[in-house]
Amino acid sequence: MNTFELWLDDQIRGDALELPVLPDVATKVMNLCASSESDAAQLARVIHNDQAIAGHVLKVANSALFGGGVKIVSLQQAIARLGMRALGDIAVGIVVRGRIFNIDGYEDEVAAMWRHSVVAGAYAKEIARTGRRNVESAFLCGLLHDVGKPVLLELILSQAERFELSEQAIDSLVEAHHTRVGAALARSWALPVSVCESIAKHHAWSEAEQAAESVYVTALADALAYLVAGEGAVSEEDVRRHGVLTHLNLYPDDLDELLERADQVLSTAEVF
Amino acid sequence: MTALEYDVLVVGCGPSGQKAAIQAAKVGKKVLLIDREPRAGGECVHRGTIPSKTLRESTIALSKFQDRYGEVMDVDLPAHVQITSLMTRLNTVVNGHQRYIEAQLERNQIPRCHGRAKFLDPNTLEILSISGERTHVRGEIVVIATGSVPRTPDNVPVDHEHILDSDSLLSMIYLPRSMTVLGSGVIASEYASVFAKLGVKVTMIDKWPQPCGFLDSELTERFVRSFEGSGGTFMGGEQVLNVHWDGIASVVTELESGEVVKSEKLLCALGRVANVRSLNLRAAGLETNSRGQIDVDEWGRTAVSNIFAVGDVSGAPALAASGMAEGRRAIAHALGLGADAEPRMIPSGIYTVPEMACVGLTEAQVRQEMGGAIVGRAYFEELARGQIAGDDEGLLKLVADPDGKKLLGVHVVGEGASELVSIGQMALLNNNNVDVFLSSVFNFPTLAEAYVDAALDIVNQRRTE
């Protein structure tokens, strides 16, 4: 380990990492969506207080993916259109994009990370569906699997002068440690176990213990996202030989089906 | 491509395939077991019997805890409790069962091949691996034990997200507020009653007037009463026109009667079909019947002399227990080992809440065949053990001939039904009269004493007539 890695390790073990706090509005939205007592009016009131989310919800509701030709003009109508639970996922996604995937001077890099995350989220749903596994948690697992990357990047930049890190070194550190930092963030945000594990283990999926199925789905979604939107980062042969396919029990024709849905998946990324 | 040679090829590592393979291995045959899943067990272990019964056990335990301590402490289940937290033991149970099966196969030196098999000719299979590699294997005897998969009618668009089948149901991450269950067979009834017990608003819909219509009507009446007592609704005699997700928050089920049912989730449990789609049966000279199953004789042999089909793939009774026997018998017959006659008196166990089980004839069948019947009943709430357990729903029913002597059927509803019925099963197999229970002493306090009470009921009616 180099000096920065030792420092990072020390921070993580000591639970001393300075991590972004999950904005209050996202916590309220998630709690309302999970509650049997809540209704669309309550949710609309919470979202209305945050202009950024409110605007984005309306944009998503009016997108080709969700829209049915009817113009959505109010938050309550948008919530009724999208559904409470789907809105929870979108709200978290919007908040994460705004607060986390947003680093001055690194707009292009972070935009690429975000696009990859959204494509992975969309693919995670399709993988779960193909494997006859539950689809609902898959999107959030895929969407947030690399949330550690922008957080770690920002952390590194804040310490760059102290540790004298080159651009190449920064890239290596982000690749090497984003899962640990992402996992720490997910725990601090009290995200579901499946999401925490997917963030922590999507590169070490064979070590998944809890929520193993979600981790496998996320690992494959990560690979597929690189294949269809990663500009050559991963080849089709790499995906077809991915070790996780055995655990997901996906045969070559299942993978063919998933690849055929690439356009549909990429169009989802545009919405976010 | 050169084919690897075996004495016996078994396709499918569920209960029937395992037993077929082991039977062959035990007499020294070279066996290969092929399955599309990486681990042994089949649907029974991965998505069916074992996981669903584990959920049921957790539900029963929680329900009993609520019944006994609900007045003392708050034991309400929070609405956001995930199903996985109710199946805390699921992975332990499934892994343990898989390890046991794999160890047994290992002990019998049976290699397992992970891949999808299809016939090239009656003796040759091509196995496609996950990585796309193809292997050819040849066997003197081939056993098809590929089981069954959920049936998906054209008007039910299963998406595994809002509209589920029994494969995707148990990966739900939270308890829905409401659920529609299409079907009234065993799987539909089991899941409907378990989720109703967990506080989900369940609506069961089916064309048949009663759930599990093959059971004695007294059992199903008690089941429906209990299901409705848990907040469930049974809509019998209804035909489904259309099912769709409304794109917002509900699955909409439109019925021919004009009724519309909306729910957060829907379970399509309208039967299962034989899992033969990728087998390329035609290359083996086989085809399926009108029900999509493979026709076999009493030994499990198909129309092609070296090919056997066992378990769900060959149709009723489609039980794990009978499938195991079929696997063993098929191989024993194929290898000239002197196979046992087809088992008689196979009991049915339905793991609903409350549990139901039966063996032999129903009251209606006896009345129809013999012009009458004498029926004895024992209610669990009148037994010491029933009172201790707080079981006020249980019933054990003995059906005897019109003379009230010969035992012809045993029907049980209540906790432990599937175990209790075994006592009656043995009596039937031994052609015992009803009086055998009167000359037997059962432990006190037990639910088995119900046999004595029900037998006395018959004897008293015998004296009166």
XYZ file of C-alpha atoms in Angstrom:
737
model
C 0.000 0.000 0.000
C 1.136 3.554 -0.694
C 0.812 6.378 1.815
C -2.611 7.510 0.623
C -3.899 3.936 0.739
C -2.648 3.569 4.279
C -4.389 6.787 5.207
C -7.620 5.678 3.487
C -7.483 2.299 5.154
C -7.040 3.982 8.500
C -9.989 6.302 7.839
C -12.297 3.458 6.812
C -11.361 1.191 9.697
C -11.714 4.036 12.149
C -15.064 4.978 10.663
C -13.631 8.447 10.196
C -14.249 8.965 6.505
C -15.951 12.254 5.765
C -18.836 11.053 3.676
C -21.639 13.017 2.070
C -24.810 12.912 4.088
C -27.907 11.562 2.394
C -30.005 14.643 1.885
C -32.987 14.855 4.166
C -35.440 14.928 1.281
C -34.149 11.573 -0.054
C -34.484 9.967 3.371
C -38.034 11.278 3.718
C -38.946 10.109 0.223
C -37.558 6.627 0.854
C -39.358 6.339 4.194
C -42.651 7.502 2.723
C -42.372 5.071 -0.184
C -41.752 2.213 2.243
C -44.644 3.099 4.513
C -48.100 1.608 4.162
C -49.608 4.714 5.719
C -48.341 7.283 3.236
C -50.099 8.631 0.178
C -49.250 10.570 -2.961
C -50.180 13.921 -1.401
C -47.624 13.503 1.408
C -44.957 12.503 -1.057
C -45.732 15.445 -3.317
C -45.363 17.850 -0.381
C -41.909 16.450 0.530
C -40.606 16.580 -3.010
C -42.046 19.998 -3.667
C -39.677 21.444 -1.059
C -36.661 20.475 -3.171
C -36.798 22.231 -6.513
C -34.074 20.127 -8.098
C -35.855 16.849 -7.433
C -39.267 18.279 -8.264
C -38.132 19.449 -11.661
C -36.386 16.208 -12.423
C -39.355 14.077 -11.404
C -41.533 15.970 -13.849
C -38.912 15.556 -16.566
C -38.741 11.768 -15.996
C -42.508 11.470 -15.840
C -42.786 13.221 -19.197
C -40.052 11.152 -20.838
C -40.728 8.647 -23.602
C -39.949 5.810 -21.220
C -42.739 6.643 -18.806
C -44.936 9.035 -20.708
C -48.163 7.873 -22.308
C -48.779 10.934 -24.424
C -50.364 12.765 -21.521
C -48.495 15.846 -20.366
C -47.697 15.648 -16.671
C -48.122 19.048 -15.094
C -48.062 18.498 -11.377
C -46.046 16.540 -8.845
C -49.047 14.658 -7.547
C -49.959 13.654 -11.075
C -46.340 12.564 -11.636
C -46.369 10.426 -8.509
C -49.657 8.846 -9.536
C -48.171 8.180 -12.971
C -44.884 6.624 -11.813
C -45.981 4.920 -8.647
C -44.670 5.416 -5.135
C -41.985 2.759 -5.136
C -40.571 3.567 -8.567
C -40.503 7.190 -7.498
C -38.399 6.253 -4.477
C -35.745 4.784 -6.738
C -35.825 7.762 -9.066
C -35.634 10.223 -6.173
C -32.556 8.532 -4.737
C -31.030 8.450 -8.200
C -31.693 12.121 -8.797
C -30.283 13.103 -5.428
C -27.208 10.973 -5.886
C -26.604 12.442 -9.293
C -26.953 15.981 -8.058
C -24.973 15.718 -4.870
C -22.458 12.952 -5.555
C -21.837 12.723 -9.303
C -20.897 16.373 -9.422
C -17.212 17.374 -9.136
C -15.844 20.672 -10.467
C -13.174 20.162 -13.103
C -14.088 16.514 -13.602
C -17.451 16.956 -15.295
C -16.700 14.616 -18.211
C -15.315 11.828 -16.027
C -18.190 12.010 -13.586
C -20.769 12.210 -16.392
C -19.297 8.999 -17.820
C -19.496 7.352 -14.377
C -23.144 8.409 -14.069
C -24.105 7.157 -17.514
C -22.443 3.821 -16.781
C -24.367 3.625 -13.475
C -27.733 4.293 -15.078
C -27.116 1.748 -17.851
C -26.057 -0.785 -15.205
C -29.243 -0.061 -13.238
C -31.419 -0.603 -16.289
C -29.542 -3.778 -17.218
C -29.784 -5.118 -13.675
C -33.586 -5.076 -14.000
C -33.451 -6.992 -17.280
C -31.008 -9.554 -15.900
C -33.242 -10.147 -12.893
C -36.255 -10.533 -15.177
C -34.465 -12.992 -17.467
C -33.396 -15.054 -14.466
C -36.953 -15.009 -13.063
C -35.666 -13.220 -10.003
C -37.358 -10.262 -8.418
C -36.803 -7.158 -10.428
C -37.563 -4.397 -7.979
C -34.375 -4.082 -5.966
C -32.157 -4.678 -8.980
C -32.379 -1.157 -10.410
C -31.112 0.588 -7.285
C -28.307 -1.960 -6.870
C -27.138 -1.335 -10.412
C -27.612 2.414 -10.214
C -25.551 2.819 -7.069
C -22.938 0.107 -7.530
C -20.180 2.589 -8.411
C -21.299 5.392 -6.094
C -17.963 5.026 -4.354
C -16.115 6.326 -7.416
C -17.138 10.012 -7.345
C -17.024 10.050 -3.550
C -13.511 8.638 -3.533
C -12.446 10.923 -6.365
C -13.565 13.954 -4.402
C -11.800 12.646 -1.323
C -8.591 12.074 -3.235
C -8.758 15.536 -4.765
C -9.182 17.039 -1.319
C -5.989 15.259 -0.248
C -4.091 15.464 -3.562
C -1.655 18.158 -2.467
C -0.920 16.432 0.815
C -0.119 13.110 -0.867
C 1.199 14.443 -4.209
C -0.865 12.125 -6.389
C -0.561 12.048 -10.171
C -3.556 11.689 -12.510
C -2.579 8.094 -13.188
C -2.300 7.350 -9.497
C -5.711 8.910 -8.890
C -7.287 6.703 -11.549
C -5.690 3.595 -10.030
C -6.823 4.497 -6.543
C -10.402 5.066 -7.640
C -10.480 1.697 -9.387
C -8.873 -0.107 -6.476
C -10.852 1.321 -3.571
C -14.214 2.569 -4.787
C -16.054 -0.481 -3.503
C -14.869 0.006 0.077
C -15.713 3.684 0.071
C -19.040 3.022 -1.637
C -19.884 0.387 0.938
C -19.073 2.787 3.770
C -21.334 5.386 2.170
C -24.172 2.901 1.692
C -23.965 1.856 5.343
C -24.001 5.455 6.507
C -27.089 6.040 4.389
C -28.727 2.886 5.805
C -29.476 1.585 2.335
C -30.959 -1.924 1.969
C -28.618 -4.863 2.473
C -28.863 -5.864 -1.188
C -27.664 -2.406 -2.265
C -24.835 -2.298 0.309
C -23.599 -5.740 -0.706
C -23.852 -4.952 -4.432
C -21.743 -1.842 -3.922
C -19.204 -3.676 -1.785
C -18.882 -6.942 -3.684
C -19.673 -6.417 -7.373
C -15.992 -6.952 -8.231
C -15.538 -9.727 -5.649
C -18.894 -11.377 -6.260
C -17.621 -14.832 -5.325
C -17.252 -13.551 -1.763
C -20.860 -12.368 -1.519
C -22.610 -13.705 1.545
C -25.798 -11.820 2.184
C -27.828 -10.830 -0.880
C -25.587 -12.957 -3.123
C -28.144 -13.004 -5.934
C -28.282 -9.190 -6.019
C -24.479 -9.060 -6.129
C -24.334 -11.486 -9.052
C -26.953 -9.506 -10.958
C -25.069 -6.265 -10.319
C -21.735 -7.775 -11.376
C -23.171 -8.847 -14.716
C -24.993 -5.539 -15.138
C -21.668 -3.760 -14.603
C -20.058 -5.848 -17.345
C -22.948 -5.384 -19.762
C -22.975 -1.636 -19.144
C -19.290 -1.476 -20.056
C -19.979 -3.562 -23.162
C -22.836 -1.501 -24.571
C -21.790 1.939 -23.343
C -18.185 1.644 -22.306
C -16.445 2.386 -25.604
C -14.533 -0.848 -25.812
C -13.735 -1.231 -22.130
C -15.080 -4.794 -22.226
C -15.551 -7.162 -25.169
C -18.540 -9.397 -25.848
C -16.310 -12.400 -25.319
C -15.363 -11.072 -21.872
C -19.042 -10.895 -20.986
C -19.825 -14.344 -22.372
C -17.006 -15.795 -20.272
C -17.936 -13.912 -17.091
C -17.781 -16.300 -14.144
C -20.974 -14.941 -12.628
C -23.054 -16.406 -15.479
C -22.803 -19.826 -13.847
C -24.174 -18.481 -10.581
C -26.984 -16.713 -12.386
C -27.469 -19.811 -14.540
C -27.712 -17.733 -17.716
C -27.055 -19.640 -20.922
C -25.770 -18.192 -24.233
C -29.290 -17.619 -25.568
C -30.230 -15.770 -22.358
C -27.274 -13.475 -22.945
C -28.326 -13.023 -26.575
C -31.710 -11.814 -25.333
C -30.095 -9.360 -22.938
C -27.861 -7.951 -25.651
C -30.883 -7.491 -27.908
C -32.312 -5.135 -25.279
C -29.278 -2.814 -25.410
C -31.152 -0.041 -27.233
C -33.989 -0.104 -24.723
C -31.492 0.005 -21.864
C -29.500 2.877 -23.385
C -32.652 4.911 -23.892
C -33.259 4.681 -20.132
C -29.909 6.366 -19.552
C -31.033 9.363 -21.587
C -33.995 9.890 -19.268
C -31.777 10.368 -16.245
C -17.683 -35.249 -32.323
C -17.021 -38.417 -30.328
C -19.608 -39.119 -27.660
C -18.628 -40.116 -24.134
C -20.207 -43.466 -23.248
C -22.337 -44.241 -20.202
C -24.686 -46.982 -19.094
C -27.293 -44.525 -17.857
C -27.841 -40.860 -18.589
C -30.179 -39.001 -16.243
C -31.383 -35.564 -17.267
C -32.526 -33.591 -14.231
C -31.183 -33.600 -10.706
C -34.445 -33.205 -8.824
C -35.883 -35.870 -6.523
C -36.792 -38.359 -9.273
C -33.542 -37.929 -11.200
C -31.410 -38.286 -8.092
C -33.046 -41.558 -7.084
C -32.824 -42.958 -10.607
C -29.123 -42.135 -10.751
C -28.393 -43.578 -7.323
C -30.342 -46.774 -8.056
C -28.272 -47.311 -11.190
C -24.980 -46.461 -9.491
C -25.653 -48.855 -6.622
C -25.649 -51.793 -9.043
C -22.389 -50.674 -10.568
C -23.624 -48.837 -13.640
C -21.694 -45.921 -15.117
C -24.049 -42.974 -14.655
C -23.991 -39.325 -15.692
C -26.390 -36.856 -14.105
C -27.058 -33.708 -16.131
C -28.841 -30.598 -14.888
C -29.243 -27.060 -16.148
C -28.672 -25.721 -12.617
C -25.192 -25.619 -11.087
C -26.286 -27.220 -7.834
C -28.231 -30.391 -7.179
C -31.816 -30.474 -6.017
C -33.981 -29.352 -8.912
C -36.945 -27.019 -8.602
C -37.902 -28.764 -5.365
C -34.875 -27.317 -3.594
C -34.158 -24.141 -5.539
C -37.539 -22.521 -6.042
C -40.273 -24.822 -4.850
C -40.890 -27.148 -1.964
C -37.985 -26.343 0.340
C -38.059 -22.517 0.134
C -41.860 -22.288 0.261
C -42.144 -24.622 3.237
C -39.427 -22.658 5.015
C -41.500 -19.487 4.533
C -44.514 -21.364 5.816
C -42.667 -22.490 8.945
C -41.623 -18.916 9.707
C -45.178 -17.730 9.150
C -46.623 -20.384 11.451
C -44.082 -19.570 14.147
C -44.879 -15.856 13.937
C -48.616 -16.491 13.915
C -48.407 -18.710 16.991
C -46.282 -16.123 18.755
C -48.839 -13.434 17.941
C -51.714 -15.639 19.121
C -50.078 -16.478 22.400
C -48.462 -13.212 23.343
C -50.438 -10.622 21.397
C -52.263 -9.476 24.507
C -49.046 -9.054 26.451
C -46.774 -7.325 23.970
C -46.861 -5.632 20.570
C -45.964 -8.354 18.075
C -47.328 -6.787 14.893
C -45.184 -7.379 11.837
C -43.907 -4.049 10.471
C -45.193 -3.419 6.986
C -41.721 -3.039 5.501
C -40.411 -6.371 6.776
C -38.757 -8.123 3.928
C -39.695 -11.623 3.017
C -36.064 -12.551 3.211
C -36.041 -11.650 6.883
C -38.858 -14.164 7.352
C -36.760 -16.809 5.712
C -33.700 -16.307 7.850
C -33.136 -19.998 7.794
C -33.813 -20.369 4.075
C -30.209 -20.340 2.905
C -29.192 -22.628 5.734
C -31.923 -25.129 4.908
C -31.382 -25.002 1.135
C -27.596 -25.203 1.391
C -27.835 -28.005 3.896
C -30.162 -29.959 1.671
C -27.987 -29.386 -1.375
C -24.899 -30.509 0.519
C -26.677 -33.665 1.634
C -27.777 -34.474 -1.930
C -24.362 -33.695 -3.398
C -22.659 -35.793 -0.732
C -24.963 -38.696 -1.502
C -24.215 -38.423 -5.218
C -20.512 -38.184 -4.438
C -20.647 -41.304 -2.239
C -22.245 -43.183 -5.087
C -19.611 -41.845 -7.476
C -22.107 -40.169 -9.766
C -20.582 -37.299 -11.777
C -22.790 -34.261 -12.341
C -22.674 -32.193 -15.500
C -23.940 -28.600 -15.411
C -25.566 -27.856 -18.749
C -28.662 -27.975 -20.876
C -29.262 -31.333 -22.584
C -31.023 -32.066 -25.828
C -31.496 -35.284 -27.783
C -29.589 -35.948 -30.976
C -31.010 -39.468 -31.221
C -32.626 -41.896 -28.716
C -29.287 -42.678 -27.104
C -27.287 -39.507 -27.618
C -27.520 -36.151 -25.874
C -25.781 -32.877 -26.607
C -24.985 -30.868 -23.492
C -24.623 -27.092 -23.840
C -22.595 -25.468 -21.073
C -22.952 -21.911 -19.766
C -19.805 -20.975 -21.680
C -21.287 -22.295 -24.926
C -19.245 -25.483 -25.170
C -21.026 -28.553 -26.492
C -20.402 -32.118 -25.340
C -21.927 -35.303 -26.720
C -22.776 -38.195 -24.408
C -24.314 -41.548 -25.196
C -26.245 -43.844 -22.858
C -27.812 -47.276 -23.158
C -30.617 -46.005 -20.969
C -31.768 -42.403 -20.772
C -33.982 -41.106 -17.974
C -35.823 -37.825 -18.476
C -36.414 -36.217 -15.083
C -36.555 -32.560 -16.056
C -39.537 -31.756 -13.925
C -41.941 -28.932 -14.571
C -42.101 -25.157 -14.814
C -44.896 -22.683 -14.076
C -47.566 -22.488 -16.755
C -48.071 -18.995 -18.149
C -51.378 -18.490 -19.975
C -51.417 -16.012 -22.855
C -53.668 -13.589 -20.987
C -51.355 -13.344 -17.967
C -48.190 -11.349 -18.835
C -45.806 -12.546 -16.137
C -43.052 -9.939 -15.832
C -41.515 -11.133 -12.523
C -41.897 -7.587 -11.237
C -45.595 -6.932 -10.719
C -47.017 -10.163 -12.096
C -45.120 -13.064 -10.610
C -45.040 -16.810 -10.889
C -43.992 -19.329 -8.261
C -40.376 -19.044 -9.429
C -40.049 -15.310 -8.825
C -42.497 -14.978 -5.939
C -40.052 -15.878 -3.191
C -37.518 -13.294 -4.294
C -39.929 -10.490 -3.363
C -38.098 -8.034 -1.158
C -41.063 -6.819 0.865
C -44.552 -7.906 1.753
C -47.037 -6.288 -0.616
C -50.141 -4.731 0.836
C -52.325 -6.806 -1.459
C -51.942 -9.747 -3.780
C -54.174 -11.530 -6.264
C -53.560 -15.248 -6.646
C -54.777 -16.837 -9.849
C -55.483 -20.506 -9.358
C -56.880 -22.719 -6.647
C -54.638 -25.735 -6.864
C -52.031 -26.779 -4.357
C -49.436 -24.074 -5.065
C -52.023 -21.280 -5.276
C -53.689 -22.378 -2.036
C -50.403 -22.750 -0.191
C -49.094 -19.329 -1.072
C -52.472 -17.610 -0.710
C -52.913 -18.880 2.832
C -49.340 -18.123 3.891
C -49.436 -14.554 2.638
C -52.886 -13.990 4.114
C -51.523 -15.154 7.450
C -48.741 -12.568 7.072
C -51.302 -9.814 6.809
C -51.362 -9.394 3.043
C -54.809 -8.788 1.594
C -55.090 -11.841 -0.661
C -57.735 -12.519 -3.281
C -57.789 -16.010 -4.798
C -59.494 -16.312 -8.148
C -60.215 -19.485 -10.101
C -62.725 -21.126 -12.391
C -63.320 -23.960 -9.900
C -65.852 -23.430 -7.097
C -63.542 -24.628 -4.327
C -59.778 -24.691 -3.822
C -58.031 -28.061 -4.164
C -61.144 -29.639 -5.604
C -59.644 -33.133 -5.421
C -59.822 -33.005 -1.618
C -62.725 -33.952 0.592
C -65.059 -30.959 0.659
C -65.018 -30.747 4.464
C -61.303 -30.076 4.354
C -61.568 -27.365 1.744
C -64.483 -25.726 3.546
C -62.350 -25.477 6.682
C -59.456 -24.166 4.658
C -61.571 -21.452 3.023
C -63.031 -20.484 6.383
C -59.558 -20.127 7.862
C -58.301 -18.245 4.798
C -61.204 -15.799 4.995
C -60.627 -15.460 8.729
C -57.129 -14.210 7.883
C -58.638 -11.536 5.636
C -58.465 -13.502 2.399
C -61.156 -13.594 -0.278
C -61.891 -16.642 -2.416
C -63.619 -15.947 -5.720
C -64.533 -19.323 -7.213
C -66.342 -19.944 -10.486
C -64.632 -16.973 -12.138
C -62.900 -16.833 -15.526
C -60.043 -14.395 -16.035
C -60.341 -12.230 -19.122
C -57.305 -10.064 -18.833
C -54.440 -9.244 -16.480
C -52.279 -6.176 -16.812
C -50.123 -3.777 -14.841
C -51.731 -0.354 -14.979
C -48.357 1.352 -15.189
C -48.893 3.147 -11.902
C -49.406 1.079 -8.810
C -51.760 -1.850 -9.445
C -52.144 -5.124 -11.241
C -55.626 -5.193 -12.703
C -57.467 -8.491 -13.131
C -60.581 -8.326 -15.266
C -63.056 -11.190 -14.920
C -65.694 -12.468 -17.305
C -68.348 -11.723 -14.697
C -67.491 -8.046 -14.979
C -65.677 -7.877 -11.649
C -62.347 -6.108 -11.571
C -59.776 -6.885 -8.899
C -56.828 -4.580 -8.255
C -53.800 -5.500 -6.183
C -50.205 -4.500 -5.691
C -48.899 -7.864 -6.901
C -50.299 -10.891 -8.656
C -49.205 -14.501 -8.432
C -50.024 -16.637 -11.430
C -50.323 -20.191 -10.097
C -52.376 -21.785 -12.847
C -50.560 -25.078 -12.906
C -47.248 -26.340 -14.135
C -46.154 -27.792 -17.434
C -43.529 -30.382 -18.223
C -40.092 -28.894 -18.698
C -39.301 -30.368 -22.108
C -38.942 -27.330 -24.328
C -35.206 -27.561 -24.876
C -34.941 -31.371 -24.951
C -35.581 -31.750 -28.693
C -37.732 -34.823 -28.012
C -38.444 -35.297 -31.681
C -34.863 -36.359 -32.295
C -35.443 -39.156 -29.806
C -38.644 -40.226 -31.525
C -40.787 -38.858 -28.727
C -43.552 -36.310 -28.494
C -45.673 -34.873 -25.735
C -49.365 -35.568 -25.210
C -52.162 -32.996 -25.258
C -51.229 -31.919 -21.735
C -47.615 -31.348 -22.714
C -46.401 -34.364 -20.743
C -44.560 -37.493 -21.809
C -46.679 -40.659 -21.853
C -45.213 -43.604 -19.990
C -46.260 -47.104 -18.907
C -46.482 -48.293 -15.284
C -42.679 -48.537 -15.145
C -42.002 -45.094 -16.533
C -40.949 -46.396 -19.962
C -41.781 -44.103 -22.901
C -42.710 -45.056 -26.447
C -38.973 -45.418 -27.111
C -37.770 -48.530 -25.314
C -34.492 -47.181 -23.882
C -35.962 -43.891 -22.670
C -37.808 -43.453 -19.372
C -39.586 -40.373 -18.039
C -40.144 -39.917 -14.321
C -41.449 -37.267 -11.962
C -43.432 -34.184 -12.994
C -42.448 -34.527 -16.656
C -44.678 -37.595 -16.987
C -47.660 -36.050 -15.241
C -49.667 -36.865 -12.131
C -49.314 -37.226 -9.259
C -46.389 -34.775 -9.678
C -45.193 -35.090 -6.109
C -41.591 -35.199 -4.936
C -42.359 -38.341 -2.943
C -43.885 -40.233 -5.837
C -41.221 -38.923 -8.199
C -38.504 -40.495 -6.083
C -40.278 -43.837 -6.195
C -40.761 -43.511 -9.949
C -37.058 -42.854 -10.466
C -36.032 -45.907 -8.493
C -38.650 -48.164 -10.089
C -37.832 -47.090 -13.640
C -34.163 -47.969 -13.285
C -34.905 -51.164 -11.388
C -37.202 -52.249 -14.185
C -34.825 -51.118 -16.939
C -31.958 -53.080 -15.407
C -34.061 -56.164 -14.618
C -33.623 -55.758 -10.861
C -37.140 -56.841 -9.967
C -38.923 -53.566 -9.443
C -41.633 -53.189 -6.837
C -45.198 -52.830 -7.964
C -46.507 -49.331 -8.343
C -47.021 -47.833 -4.893
C -50.565 -47.792 -3.666
C -52.075 -45.334 -1.317
C -49.872 -42.338 -2.053
C -50.939 -39.601 0.363
C -51.405 -35.984 -0.573
C -49.990 -33.291 1.677
C -50.954 -29.685 1.075
C -48.880 -27.209 3.050
C -51.486 -24.539 3.411
C -52.291 -22.776 6.644
C -53.888 -24.880 8.055
C -52.222 -27.938 6.565
C -54.328 -30.519 4.725
C -53.630 -34.152 3.899
C -55.476 -37.192 2.697
C -55.061 -40.760 1.581
C -57.582 -43.135 0.076
C -61.120 -42.285 -0.965
C -63.175 -39.213 -0.165
C -66.586 -39.468 1.436
C -68.227 -38.562 -1.871
C -66.296 -41.269 -3.712
C -67.262 -43.958 -1.189
C -70.912 -42.929 -1.279
C -70.898 -43.009 -5.042
C -69.109 -46.356 -5.324
C -70.791 -48.152 -2.452
C -74.105 -46.386 -2.057
C -73.232 -45.099 1.385
C -70.497 -44.500 3.942
C -70.038 -44.096 7.648
C -67.831 -41.176 8.564
C -66.091 -40.585 11.866
C -64.797 -37.200 12.902
C -62.458 -35.946 15.589
C -62.022 -32.235 16.206
C -58.622 -31.062 17.436
C -60.229 -28.552 19.781
C -61.641 -31.540 21.705
C -58.245 -33.173 22.100
C -55.930 -32.295 24.957
C -53.053 -31.777 22.523
C -55.188 -29.601 20.329
C -56.139 -27.446 23.279
C -52.519 -27.151 24.368
C -51.491 -26.157 20.841
C -54.419 -23.751 20.509
C -55.611 -25.510 17.353
C -59.337 -24.908 16.982
C -59.420 -25.532 13.234
C -58.183 -29.118 12.995
C -60.285 -32.087 11.968
C -59.494 -35.729 11.317
C -62.049 -37.628 9.295
C -62.159 -41.383 8.716
C -64.301 -42.720 5.902
C -65.501 -46.310 6.205
C -67.712 -48.536 4.065
C -71.491 -48.573 4.628
C -70.998 -51.229 7.318
C -68.627 -48.993 9.201
C -65.926 -51.646 9.201
C -63.479 -51.246 6.359
C -61.353 -48.141 6.403
C -61.358 -46.507 2.976
C -60.125 -42.965 3.418
C -58.381 -40.649 5.856
C -58.623 -36.859 5.656
C -56.924 -34.397 7.949
C -56.876 -30.622 8.218
C -54.823 -28.864 10.882
C -51.217 -28.603 11.956
C -49.279 -31.785 11.384
C -51.836 -33.124 8.903
C -49.151 -34.366 6.516
C -47.515 -36.364 9.328
C -50.774 -37.585 10.914
C -52.086 -38.981 7.648
C -49.199 -41.471 7.590
C -50.831 -43.456 10.411
C -53.959 -43.858 8.342
C -51.879 -44.612 5.264
C -50.311 -47.625 6.998
C -53.721 -48.837 8.166
C -55.015 -48.658 4.600
C -51.964 -50.438 3.212
C -52.512 -53.241 5.734
C -56.226 -53.400 4.900
C -57.018 -52.700 8.536
C -60.544 -52.208 9.750
C -61.515 -49.088 11.636
C -61.375 -51.079 14.876
C -57.577 -51.250 14.693
C -57.487 -47.761 16.168
C -59.618 -48.810 19.106
C -57.225 -51.606 19.943
C -54.229 -49.277 19.739
C -52.852 -47.032 22.441
C -51.453 -43.715 21.303
C -49.330 -41.372 23.344
C -51.202 -38.825 25.456
C -51.500 -35.970 24.773
C -51.085 -36.214 20.989
C -53.092 -35.355 17.923
C -52.817 -39.011 16.891
C -55.514 -39.738 19.458
C -57.868 -38.231 16.905
C -57.815 -41.626 15.198
C -59.336 -43.219 18.295
C -62.033 -40.564 18.624
C -62.940 -40.754 14.936
C -63.000 -44.562 15.047
C -65.284 -44.446 18.101
C -67.553 -42.079 16.198
C -67.867 -44.696 13.451
C -68.407 -47.543 15.881
C -71.171 -45.594 17.641
C -72.912 -44.970 14.332
C -72.501 -48.639 13.501
C -74.342 -49.572 16.686
C -77.101 -47.102 16.028
C -77.844 -48.305 12.533
